[in-house]
CSV table of C-alpha atoms in Angstrom, one decimal:
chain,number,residue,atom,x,y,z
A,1,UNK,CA,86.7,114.7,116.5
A,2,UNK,CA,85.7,113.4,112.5
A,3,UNK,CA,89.3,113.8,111.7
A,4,UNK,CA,89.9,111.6,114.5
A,5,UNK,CA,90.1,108.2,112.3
A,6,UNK,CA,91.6,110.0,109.4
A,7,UNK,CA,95.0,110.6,111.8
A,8,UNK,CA,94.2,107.2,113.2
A,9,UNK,CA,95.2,105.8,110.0
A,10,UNK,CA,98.1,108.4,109.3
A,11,UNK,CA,99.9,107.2,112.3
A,12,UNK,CA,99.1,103.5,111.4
A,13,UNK,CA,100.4,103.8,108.2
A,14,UNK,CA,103.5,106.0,109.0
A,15,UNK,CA,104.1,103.3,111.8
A,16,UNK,CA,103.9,100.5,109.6
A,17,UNK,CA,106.1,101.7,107.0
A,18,UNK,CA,108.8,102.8,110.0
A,19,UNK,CA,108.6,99.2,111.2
A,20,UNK,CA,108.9,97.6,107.6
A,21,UNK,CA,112.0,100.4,106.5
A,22,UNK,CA,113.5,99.6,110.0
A,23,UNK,CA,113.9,95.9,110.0
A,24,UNK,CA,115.0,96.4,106.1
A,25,UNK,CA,117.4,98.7,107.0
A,26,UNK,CA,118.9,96.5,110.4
A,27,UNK,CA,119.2,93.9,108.0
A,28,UNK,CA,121.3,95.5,105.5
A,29,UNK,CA,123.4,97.1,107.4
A,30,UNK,CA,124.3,94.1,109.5
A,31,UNK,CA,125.2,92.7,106.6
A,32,UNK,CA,127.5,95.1,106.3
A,33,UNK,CA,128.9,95.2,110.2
A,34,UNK,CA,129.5,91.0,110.2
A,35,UNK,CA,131.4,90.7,107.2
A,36,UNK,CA,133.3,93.7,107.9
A,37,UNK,CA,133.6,92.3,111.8
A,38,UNK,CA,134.4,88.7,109.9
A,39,UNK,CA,137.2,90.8,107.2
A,40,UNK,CA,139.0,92.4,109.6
A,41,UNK,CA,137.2,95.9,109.6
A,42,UNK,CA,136.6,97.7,112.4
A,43,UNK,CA,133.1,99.5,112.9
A,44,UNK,CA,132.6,102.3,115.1
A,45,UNK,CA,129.0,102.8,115.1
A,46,UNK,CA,126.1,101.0,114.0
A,47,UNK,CA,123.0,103.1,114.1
A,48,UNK,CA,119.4,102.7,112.9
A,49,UNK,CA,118.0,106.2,112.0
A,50,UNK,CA,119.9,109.2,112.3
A,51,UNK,CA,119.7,113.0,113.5
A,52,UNK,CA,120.1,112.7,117.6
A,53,UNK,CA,120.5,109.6,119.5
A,54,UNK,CA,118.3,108.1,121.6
A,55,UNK,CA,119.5,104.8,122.9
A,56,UNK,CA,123.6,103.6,122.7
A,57,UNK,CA,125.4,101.2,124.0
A,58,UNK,CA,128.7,100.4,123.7
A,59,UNK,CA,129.9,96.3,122.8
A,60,UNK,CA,133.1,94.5,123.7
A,61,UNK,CA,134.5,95.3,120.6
A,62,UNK,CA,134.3,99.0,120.7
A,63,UNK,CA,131.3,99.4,118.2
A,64,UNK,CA,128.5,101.5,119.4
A,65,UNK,CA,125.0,100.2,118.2
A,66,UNK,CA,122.3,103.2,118.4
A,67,UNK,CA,118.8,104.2,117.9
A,68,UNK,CA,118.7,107.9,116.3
A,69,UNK,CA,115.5,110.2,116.3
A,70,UNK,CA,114.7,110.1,112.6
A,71,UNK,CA,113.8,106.4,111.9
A,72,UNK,CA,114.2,106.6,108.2
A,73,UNK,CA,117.3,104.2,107.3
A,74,UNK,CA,120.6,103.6,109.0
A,75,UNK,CA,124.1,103.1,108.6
A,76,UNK,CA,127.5,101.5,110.1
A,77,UNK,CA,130.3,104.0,110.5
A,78,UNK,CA,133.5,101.8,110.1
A,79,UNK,CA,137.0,102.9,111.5
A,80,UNK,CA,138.7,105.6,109.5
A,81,UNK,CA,135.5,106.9,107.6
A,82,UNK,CA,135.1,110.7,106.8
A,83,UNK,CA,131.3,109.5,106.7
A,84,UNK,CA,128.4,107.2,107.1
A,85,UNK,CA,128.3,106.3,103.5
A,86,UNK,CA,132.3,105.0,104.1
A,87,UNK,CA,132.5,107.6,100.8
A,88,UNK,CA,135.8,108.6,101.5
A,89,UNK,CA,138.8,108.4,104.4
A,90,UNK,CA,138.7,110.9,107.5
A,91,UNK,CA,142.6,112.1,106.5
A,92,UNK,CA,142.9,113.0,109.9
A,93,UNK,CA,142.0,109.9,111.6
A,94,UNK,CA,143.6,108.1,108.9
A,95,UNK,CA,147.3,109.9,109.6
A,96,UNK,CA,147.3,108.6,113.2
A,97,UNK,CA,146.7,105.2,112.7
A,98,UNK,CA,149.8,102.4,111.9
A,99,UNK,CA,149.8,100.0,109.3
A,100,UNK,CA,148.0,97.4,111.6
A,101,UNK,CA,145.9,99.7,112.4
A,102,UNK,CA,145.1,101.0,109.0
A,103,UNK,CA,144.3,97.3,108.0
A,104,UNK,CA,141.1,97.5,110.4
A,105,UNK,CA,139.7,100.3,108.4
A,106,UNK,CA,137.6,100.2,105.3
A,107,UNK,CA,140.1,102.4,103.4
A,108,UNK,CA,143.6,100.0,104.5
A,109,UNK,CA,141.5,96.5,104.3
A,110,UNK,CA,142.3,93.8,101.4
A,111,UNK,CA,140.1,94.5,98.1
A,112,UNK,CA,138.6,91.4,98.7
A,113,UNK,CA,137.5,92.4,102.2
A,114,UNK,CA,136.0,95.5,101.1
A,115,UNK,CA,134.3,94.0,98.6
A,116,UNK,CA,132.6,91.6,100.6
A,117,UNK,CA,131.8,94.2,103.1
A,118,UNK,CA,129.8,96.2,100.5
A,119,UNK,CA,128.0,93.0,98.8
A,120,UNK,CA,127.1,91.6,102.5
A,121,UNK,CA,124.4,94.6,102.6
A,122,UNK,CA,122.2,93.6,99.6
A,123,UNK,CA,123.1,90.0,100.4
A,124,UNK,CA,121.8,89.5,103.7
A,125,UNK,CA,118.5,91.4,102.2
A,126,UNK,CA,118.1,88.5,99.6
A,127,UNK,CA,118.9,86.3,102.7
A,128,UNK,CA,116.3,87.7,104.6
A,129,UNK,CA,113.9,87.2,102.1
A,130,UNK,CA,114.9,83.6,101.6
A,131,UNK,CA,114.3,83.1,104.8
A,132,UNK,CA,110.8,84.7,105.4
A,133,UNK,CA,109.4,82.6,101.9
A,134,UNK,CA,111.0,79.6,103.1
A,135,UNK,CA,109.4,80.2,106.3
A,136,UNK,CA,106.4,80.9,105.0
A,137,UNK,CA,106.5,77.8,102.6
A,138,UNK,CA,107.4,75.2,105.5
A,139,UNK,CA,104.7,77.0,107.9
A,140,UNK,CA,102.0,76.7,106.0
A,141,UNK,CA,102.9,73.8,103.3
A,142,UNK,CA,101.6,73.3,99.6
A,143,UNK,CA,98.4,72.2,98.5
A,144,UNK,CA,98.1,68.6,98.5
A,145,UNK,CA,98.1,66.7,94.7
A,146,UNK,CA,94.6,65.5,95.3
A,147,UNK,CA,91.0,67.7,94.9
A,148,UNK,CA,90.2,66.7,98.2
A,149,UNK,CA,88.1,69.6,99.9
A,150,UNK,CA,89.3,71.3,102.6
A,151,UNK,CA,87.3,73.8,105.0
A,152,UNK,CA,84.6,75.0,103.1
A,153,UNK,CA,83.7,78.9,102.4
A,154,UNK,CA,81.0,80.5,102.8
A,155,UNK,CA,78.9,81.1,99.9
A,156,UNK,CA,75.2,81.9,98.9
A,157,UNK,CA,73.0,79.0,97.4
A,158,UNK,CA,73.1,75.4,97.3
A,159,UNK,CA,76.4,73.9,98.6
A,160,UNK,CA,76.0,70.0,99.4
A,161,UNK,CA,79.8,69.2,99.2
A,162,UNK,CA,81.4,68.5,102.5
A,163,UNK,CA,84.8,68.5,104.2
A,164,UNK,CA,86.8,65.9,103.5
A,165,UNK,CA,85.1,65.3,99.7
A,166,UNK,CA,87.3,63.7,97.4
A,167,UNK,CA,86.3,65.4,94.1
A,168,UNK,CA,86.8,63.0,91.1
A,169,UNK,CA,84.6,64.6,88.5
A,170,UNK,CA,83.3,67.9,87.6
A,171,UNK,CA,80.5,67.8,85.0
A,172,UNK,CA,81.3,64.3,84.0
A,173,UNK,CA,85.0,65.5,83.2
A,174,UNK,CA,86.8,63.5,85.5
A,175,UNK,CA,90.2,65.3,88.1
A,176,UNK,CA,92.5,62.7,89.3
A,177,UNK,CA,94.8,65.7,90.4
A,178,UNK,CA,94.6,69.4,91.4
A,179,UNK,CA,96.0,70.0,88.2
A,180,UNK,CA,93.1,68.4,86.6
A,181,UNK,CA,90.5,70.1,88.9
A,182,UNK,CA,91.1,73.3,87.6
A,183,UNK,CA,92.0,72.5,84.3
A,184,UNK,CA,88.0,71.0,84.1
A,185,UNK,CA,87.1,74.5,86.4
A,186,UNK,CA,88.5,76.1,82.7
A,187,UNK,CA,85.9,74.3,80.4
A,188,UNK,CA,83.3,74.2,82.8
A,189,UNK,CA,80.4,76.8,81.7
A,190,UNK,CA,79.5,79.2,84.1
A,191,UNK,CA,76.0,78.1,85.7
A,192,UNK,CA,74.3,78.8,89.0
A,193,UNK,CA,75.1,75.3,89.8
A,194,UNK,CA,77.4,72.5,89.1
A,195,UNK,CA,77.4,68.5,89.2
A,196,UNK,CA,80.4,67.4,91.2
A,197,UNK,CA,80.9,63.3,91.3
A,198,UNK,CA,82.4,62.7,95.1
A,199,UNK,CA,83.6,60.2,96.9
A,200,UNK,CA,82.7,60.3,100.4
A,201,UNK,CA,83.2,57.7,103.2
A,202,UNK,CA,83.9,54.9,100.2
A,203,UNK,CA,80.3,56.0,98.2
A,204,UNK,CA,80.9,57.8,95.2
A,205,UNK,CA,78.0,60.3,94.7
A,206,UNK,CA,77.0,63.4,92.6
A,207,UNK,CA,76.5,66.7,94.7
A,208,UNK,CA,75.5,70.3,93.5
A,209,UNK,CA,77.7,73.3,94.1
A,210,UNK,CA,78.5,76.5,93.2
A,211,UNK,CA,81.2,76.7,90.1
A,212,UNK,CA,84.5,75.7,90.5
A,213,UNK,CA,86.0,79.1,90.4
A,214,UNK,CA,83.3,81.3,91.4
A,215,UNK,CA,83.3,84.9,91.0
A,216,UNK,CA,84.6,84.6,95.3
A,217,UNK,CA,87.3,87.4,96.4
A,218,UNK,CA,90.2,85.1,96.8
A,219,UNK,CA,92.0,88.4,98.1
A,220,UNK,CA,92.0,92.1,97.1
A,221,UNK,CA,94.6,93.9,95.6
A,222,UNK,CA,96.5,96.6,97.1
A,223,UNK,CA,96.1,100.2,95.5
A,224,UNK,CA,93.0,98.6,93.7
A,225,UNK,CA,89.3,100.3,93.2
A,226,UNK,CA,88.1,97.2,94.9
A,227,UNK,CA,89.9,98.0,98.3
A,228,UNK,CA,89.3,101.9,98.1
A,229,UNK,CA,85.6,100.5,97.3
A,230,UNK,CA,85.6,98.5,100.7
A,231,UNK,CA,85.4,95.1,99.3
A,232,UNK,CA,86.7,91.6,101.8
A,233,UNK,CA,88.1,88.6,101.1
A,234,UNK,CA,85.3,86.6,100.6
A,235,UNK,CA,82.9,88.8,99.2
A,236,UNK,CA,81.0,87.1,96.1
A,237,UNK,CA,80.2,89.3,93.0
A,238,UNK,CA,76.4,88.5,91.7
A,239,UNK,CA,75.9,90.4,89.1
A,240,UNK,CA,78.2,93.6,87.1
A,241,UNK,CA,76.0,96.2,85.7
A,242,UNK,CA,72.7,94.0,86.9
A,243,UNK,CA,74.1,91.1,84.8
A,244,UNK,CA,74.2,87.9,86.7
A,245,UNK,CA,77.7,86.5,87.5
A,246,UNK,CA,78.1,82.8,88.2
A,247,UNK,CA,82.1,82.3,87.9
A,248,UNK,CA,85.1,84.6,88.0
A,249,UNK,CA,85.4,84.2,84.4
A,250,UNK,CA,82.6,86.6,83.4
A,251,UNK,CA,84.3,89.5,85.5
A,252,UNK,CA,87.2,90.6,83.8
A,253,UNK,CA,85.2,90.9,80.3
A,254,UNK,CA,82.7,92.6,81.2
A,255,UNK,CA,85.2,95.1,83.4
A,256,UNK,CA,87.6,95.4,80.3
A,257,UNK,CA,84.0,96.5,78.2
A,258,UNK,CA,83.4,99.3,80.4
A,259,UNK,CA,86.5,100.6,79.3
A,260,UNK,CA,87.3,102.5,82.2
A,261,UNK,CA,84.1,104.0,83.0
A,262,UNK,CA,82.1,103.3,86.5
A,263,UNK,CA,80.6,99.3,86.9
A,264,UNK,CA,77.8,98.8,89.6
A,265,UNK,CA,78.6,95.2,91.7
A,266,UNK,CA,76.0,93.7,93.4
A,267,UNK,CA,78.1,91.5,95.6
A,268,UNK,CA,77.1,89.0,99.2
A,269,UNK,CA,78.9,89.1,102.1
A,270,UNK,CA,78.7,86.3,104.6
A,271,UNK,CA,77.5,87.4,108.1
A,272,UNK,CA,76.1,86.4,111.7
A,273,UNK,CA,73.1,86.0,109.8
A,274,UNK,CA,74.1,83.8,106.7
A,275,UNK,CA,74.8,86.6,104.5
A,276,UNK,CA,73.5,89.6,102.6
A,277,UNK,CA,73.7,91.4,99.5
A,278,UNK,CA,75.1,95.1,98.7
A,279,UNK,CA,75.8,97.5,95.9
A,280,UNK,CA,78.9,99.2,95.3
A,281,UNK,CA,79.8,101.2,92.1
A,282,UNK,CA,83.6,101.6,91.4
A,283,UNK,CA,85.5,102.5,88.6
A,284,UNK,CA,88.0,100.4,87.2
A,285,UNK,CA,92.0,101.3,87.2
A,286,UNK,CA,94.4,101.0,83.9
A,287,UNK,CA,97.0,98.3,85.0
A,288,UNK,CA,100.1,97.2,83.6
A,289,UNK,CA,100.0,93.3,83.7
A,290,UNK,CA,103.5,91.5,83.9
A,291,UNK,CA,103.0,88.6,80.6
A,292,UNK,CA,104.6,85.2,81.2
A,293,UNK,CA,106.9,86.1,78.1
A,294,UNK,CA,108.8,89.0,79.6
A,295,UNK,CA,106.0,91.5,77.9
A,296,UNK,CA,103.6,93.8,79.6
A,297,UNK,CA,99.1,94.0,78.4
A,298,UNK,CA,97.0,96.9,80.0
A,299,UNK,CA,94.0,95.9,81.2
A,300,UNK,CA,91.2,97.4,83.1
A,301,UNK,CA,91.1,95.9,86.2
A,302,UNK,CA,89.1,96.7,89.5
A,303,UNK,CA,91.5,94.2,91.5
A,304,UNK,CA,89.7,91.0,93.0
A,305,UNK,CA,91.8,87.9,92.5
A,306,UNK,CA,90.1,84.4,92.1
A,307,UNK,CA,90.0,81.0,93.6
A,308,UNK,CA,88.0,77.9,94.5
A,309,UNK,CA,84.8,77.6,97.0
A,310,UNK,CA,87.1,75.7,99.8
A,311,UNK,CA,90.0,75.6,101.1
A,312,UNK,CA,92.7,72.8,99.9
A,313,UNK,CA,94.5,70.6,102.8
A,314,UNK,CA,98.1,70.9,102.1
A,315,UNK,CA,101.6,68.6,102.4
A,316,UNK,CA,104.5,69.3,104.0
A,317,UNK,CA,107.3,70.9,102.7
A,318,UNK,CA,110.8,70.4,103.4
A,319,UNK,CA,113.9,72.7,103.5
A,320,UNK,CA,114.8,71.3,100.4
A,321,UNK,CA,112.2,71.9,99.0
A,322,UNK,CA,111.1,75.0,100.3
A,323,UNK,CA,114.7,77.1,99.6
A,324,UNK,CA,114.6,76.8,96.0
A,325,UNK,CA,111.4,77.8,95.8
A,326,UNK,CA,112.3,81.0,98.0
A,327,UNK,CA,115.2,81.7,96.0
A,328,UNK,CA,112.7,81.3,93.2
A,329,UNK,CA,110.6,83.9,94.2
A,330,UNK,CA,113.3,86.1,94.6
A,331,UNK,CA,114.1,85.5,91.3
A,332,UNK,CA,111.0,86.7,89.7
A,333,UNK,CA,110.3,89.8,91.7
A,334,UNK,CA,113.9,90.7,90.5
A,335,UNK,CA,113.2,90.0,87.0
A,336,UNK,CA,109.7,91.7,87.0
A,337,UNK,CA,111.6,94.6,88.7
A,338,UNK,CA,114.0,95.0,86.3
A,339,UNK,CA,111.5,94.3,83.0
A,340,UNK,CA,109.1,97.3,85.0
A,341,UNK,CA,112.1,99.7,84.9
A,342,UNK,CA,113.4,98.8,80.9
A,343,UNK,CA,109.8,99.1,80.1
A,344,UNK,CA,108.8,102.2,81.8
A,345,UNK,CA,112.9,103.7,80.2
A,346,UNK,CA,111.2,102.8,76.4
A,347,UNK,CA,108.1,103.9,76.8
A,348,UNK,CA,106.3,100.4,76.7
A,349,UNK,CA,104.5,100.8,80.0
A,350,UNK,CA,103.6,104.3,82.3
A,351,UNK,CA,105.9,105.4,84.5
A,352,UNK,CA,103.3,105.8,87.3
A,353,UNK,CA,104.0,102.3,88.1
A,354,UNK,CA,107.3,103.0,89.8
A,355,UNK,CA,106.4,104.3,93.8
A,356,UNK,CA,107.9,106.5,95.9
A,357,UNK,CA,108.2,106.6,99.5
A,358,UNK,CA,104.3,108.0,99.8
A,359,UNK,CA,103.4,104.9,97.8
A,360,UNK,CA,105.4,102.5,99.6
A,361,UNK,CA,103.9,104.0,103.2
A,362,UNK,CA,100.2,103.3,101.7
A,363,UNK,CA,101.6,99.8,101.0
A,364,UNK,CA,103.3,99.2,104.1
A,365,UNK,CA,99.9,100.5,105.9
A,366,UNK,CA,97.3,98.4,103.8
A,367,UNK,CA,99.5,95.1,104.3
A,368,UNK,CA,99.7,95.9,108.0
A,369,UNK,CA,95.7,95.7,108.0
A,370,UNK,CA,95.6,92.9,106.4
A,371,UNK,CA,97.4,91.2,109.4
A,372,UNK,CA,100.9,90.1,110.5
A,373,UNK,CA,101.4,87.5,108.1
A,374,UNK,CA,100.4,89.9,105.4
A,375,UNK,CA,102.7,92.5,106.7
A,376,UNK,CA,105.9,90.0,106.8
A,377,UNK,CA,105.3,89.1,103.5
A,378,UNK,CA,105.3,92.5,102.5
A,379,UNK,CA,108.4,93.0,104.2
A,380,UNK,CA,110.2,90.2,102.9
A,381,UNK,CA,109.4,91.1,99.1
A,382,UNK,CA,110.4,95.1,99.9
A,383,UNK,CA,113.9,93.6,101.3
A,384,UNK,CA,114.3,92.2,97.8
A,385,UNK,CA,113.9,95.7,96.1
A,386,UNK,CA,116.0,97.4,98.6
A,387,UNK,CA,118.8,94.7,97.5
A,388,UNK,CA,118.4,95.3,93.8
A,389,UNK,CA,118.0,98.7,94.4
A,390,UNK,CA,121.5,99.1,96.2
A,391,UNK,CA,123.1,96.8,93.4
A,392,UNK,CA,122.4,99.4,90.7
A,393,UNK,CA,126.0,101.1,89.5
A,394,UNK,CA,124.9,104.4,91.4
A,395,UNK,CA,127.9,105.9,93.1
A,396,UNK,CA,126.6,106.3,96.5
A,397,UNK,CA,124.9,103.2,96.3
A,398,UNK,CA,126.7,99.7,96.7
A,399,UNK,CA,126.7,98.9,93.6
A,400,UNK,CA,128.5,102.0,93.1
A,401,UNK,CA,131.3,100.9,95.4
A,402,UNK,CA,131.6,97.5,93.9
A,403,UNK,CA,132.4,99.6,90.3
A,404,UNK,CA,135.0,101.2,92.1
A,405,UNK,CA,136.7,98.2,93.6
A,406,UNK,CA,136.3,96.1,89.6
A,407,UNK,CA,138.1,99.5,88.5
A,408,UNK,CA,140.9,99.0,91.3
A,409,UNK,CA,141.2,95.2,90.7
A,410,UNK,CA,141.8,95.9,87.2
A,411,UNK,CA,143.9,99.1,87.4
A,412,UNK,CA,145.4,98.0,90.5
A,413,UNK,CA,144.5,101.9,92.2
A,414,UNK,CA,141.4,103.2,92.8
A,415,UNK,CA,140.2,106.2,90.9
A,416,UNK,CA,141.5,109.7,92.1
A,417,UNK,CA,139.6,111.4,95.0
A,418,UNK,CA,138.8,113.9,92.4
A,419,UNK,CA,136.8,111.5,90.2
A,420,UNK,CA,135.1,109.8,93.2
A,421,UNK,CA,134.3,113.3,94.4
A,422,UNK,CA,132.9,114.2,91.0
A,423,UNK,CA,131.1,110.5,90.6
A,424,UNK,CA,129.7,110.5,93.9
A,425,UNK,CA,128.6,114.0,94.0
A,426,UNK,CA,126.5,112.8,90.5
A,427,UNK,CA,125.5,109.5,92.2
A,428,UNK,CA,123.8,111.9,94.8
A,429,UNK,CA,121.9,114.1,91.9
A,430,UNK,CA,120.7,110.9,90.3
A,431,UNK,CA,119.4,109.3,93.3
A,432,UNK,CA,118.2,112.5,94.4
A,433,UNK,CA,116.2,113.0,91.2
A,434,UNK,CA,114.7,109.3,90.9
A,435,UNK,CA,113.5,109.9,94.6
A,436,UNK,CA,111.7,113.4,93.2
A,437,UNK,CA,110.4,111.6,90.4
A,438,UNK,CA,108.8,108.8,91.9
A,439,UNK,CA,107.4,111.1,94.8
A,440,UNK,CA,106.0,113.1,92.2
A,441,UNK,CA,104.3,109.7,91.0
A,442,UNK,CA,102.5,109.4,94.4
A,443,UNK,CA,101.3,112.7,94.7
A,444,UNK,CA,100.1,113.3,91.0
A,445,UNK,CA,99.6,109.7,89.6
């Protein structure tokens, strides 16, 4: 019966990371089946998992779309393949088929339409991404250019400023903009209580409050000693190693002096009651820190992030505004992807930072907890890395294919089955190592 929450969370975890691989995977490999569908290619199944099937059904078309026992990925089988990786042409099949016939297969299509059919997959991942940020953008808007203050947080001590505040001075330095707020939240020393000047109901005022940027849990960090230690959102740090904290500031120093070794937090929590201090002792994590410049710093970091004392109203966004700012994103979890990988290949950063499928599970499980938006999020930014991940000139991966089809474009053949045996057979040892590798990272790491 005590192992009884311990399996609890196994099967959460395994279910989240089945739901977030599953809707990855769907995506992906619709890509695949439209543009195909759209090309002229014909596809005769179109599973998600694989082993024994569960669920089929059979469309108008002739494709049969089917749920398999083992939930772990997916594929679409197109007409004329000797497999579900379209790696090479069922001769057989193949030998009985005409030439209009053989145009609705992968292996008698256009160039151009198996090449589209390949890049679809990682395509509509980056698509799907778009979409969830965008989403997420035009859902919940940007902050507003104003410090006006929004719904207040919970926090211990004197708070006198109200909703609907319009800050226009912190310690005399005045903030005409958000930008200015926390630029004066910067300078402003770190004190048990600030002067803000307000203007409230057309009366300008000064109020007292707690820092700017108090030492408050904007959010905790996945895989970080903070949420092994049981830490919230919301949770304010009062003192590290019994000396007082008064703004977010003071934390990272005095984690980076203890170099590793164990720091006691005494930190409140808000509660039915108004709140409440605790003690926690945790031990901070060496973490490879992305630098604006393309670089990497280690740090010692225990993994609380900051932010203000309230809650800023936001604007509206628009679609155009909004899809750049997706496509953005996208851009910089590709580029910090790619940076991780050349700098764990030299030697600049540790190779424990690249996870394997026990590492993404824990993810997939933690975000989950943290709620749906959280877990969508989560999913959205993993469709990303599935996308760059396929791109990568691995035979057996897309990017693989899409090698082969430059070589026939130049050439005008493709290579001899031989060679694609040979390549492909290597493509499969490669992946198959990298997937060893980095599930040796989550065990021993």
């Amino acid at each position: 019966m005590g192992m009884l929450p311990e399996f609890g969370n196994l099967f959460f975890t395994l279910g989240a990371f089945v739901v977030a691989l599953s809707i990855i995977v769907t995506v992906h490999e619709y890509g695949h089946y439209i543009v195909g569908r759209w090309s002229g290619i014909h596809a005769e199944v179109f599973s998600v998992g694989f082993g024994p099937v569960l669920l089929k059904r059979t469309d108008k078309r002739g494709t049969q779309w089917q749920i398999a026992a083992l939930p772990f990925g997916g594929y679409v089988k197109f007409l004329g393949d000797a497999n579900a990786a379209s790696a090479g042409a069922d001769d057989e099949v193949m030998s009985h088929l005409d030439a209009s016939q053989r145009r609705h297969t992968m292996h008698g299509a256009p160039l151009w339409a198996r090449a589209a059919t390949i890049f679809a997959g990682p395509a509509f991942n980056f698509l799907f991404s778009i979409i969830v940020f965008a989403g997420f953008l035009a859902v919940q808007g940007l902050p507003a250019d104003t410090p006006r203050v929004g719904t207040l947080y919970p926090m211990p001590g004197v708070v006198e400023l109200r909703e609907g505040d319009l800050i226009t001075a912190i310690e005399g330095q005045e903030t005409p903009a958000l930008s200015d707020y926390y630029a004066a939240a910067a300078e402003v020393a770190p004190a048990p209580s600030v002067t803000y000047t307000i203007e409230r109901d057309g009366q300008v005022m000064r109020v007292e409050g707690p820092h700017p940027l108090p030492a408050r849990a904007a959010s905790i960090a996945l895989n970080s000693a903070a949420r092994d230690a049981a830490l919230q959102t919301g949770d304010v740090i009062l003192s590290v190693d019994g000396r007082p904290i008064y703004a977010f500031s003071q934390l990272p120093p005095l984690v980076a002096e203890a170099g590793g070794a164990p720091v006691d937090l005494t930190y409140w929590r808000a509660d039915d009651e108004g709140g409440s201090e605790a003690e926690v002792a945790l031990t901070p994590r060496r973490t490879d820190l992305p630098l604006p410049d393309g670089g990497y710093e280690t740090r010692w970091l225990i993994g609380l992030t900051s932010g203000t004392f309230f809650d800023h109203p936001t604007r509206p966004v628009g679609v155009t505004e909004a899809v750049p700012m997706a496509v953005g994103q996208i851009g910089d979890i590709i580029s910090n992807s790619i940076s991780g990988l050349w700098h764990m290949i030299t030697g600049a950063i540790s190779t424990c930072n690249l996870s394997g499928p026990v590492g993404i599970a824990t993810t997939s499980g933690e975000m989950a907890s943290d709620g749906l938006a959280s877990f969508v999020w989560f999913i959205a930014v993993l469709s990303t890395a599935v996308g760059l991940l396929n791109l990568f000139p691995i035979p057996i991966l897309d990017g693989g294919h899409l090698v082969f089809h430059a070589y026939e474009a130049v050439r005008g053949r493709p290579p001899s089955e031989r060679v694609m045996g040979a390549l492909m057979t290597t493509g499969l040892v490669l992946l198959g190592a990298l997937m060893i590798f980095a599930l040796g990272n989550d065990l021993f790491c």
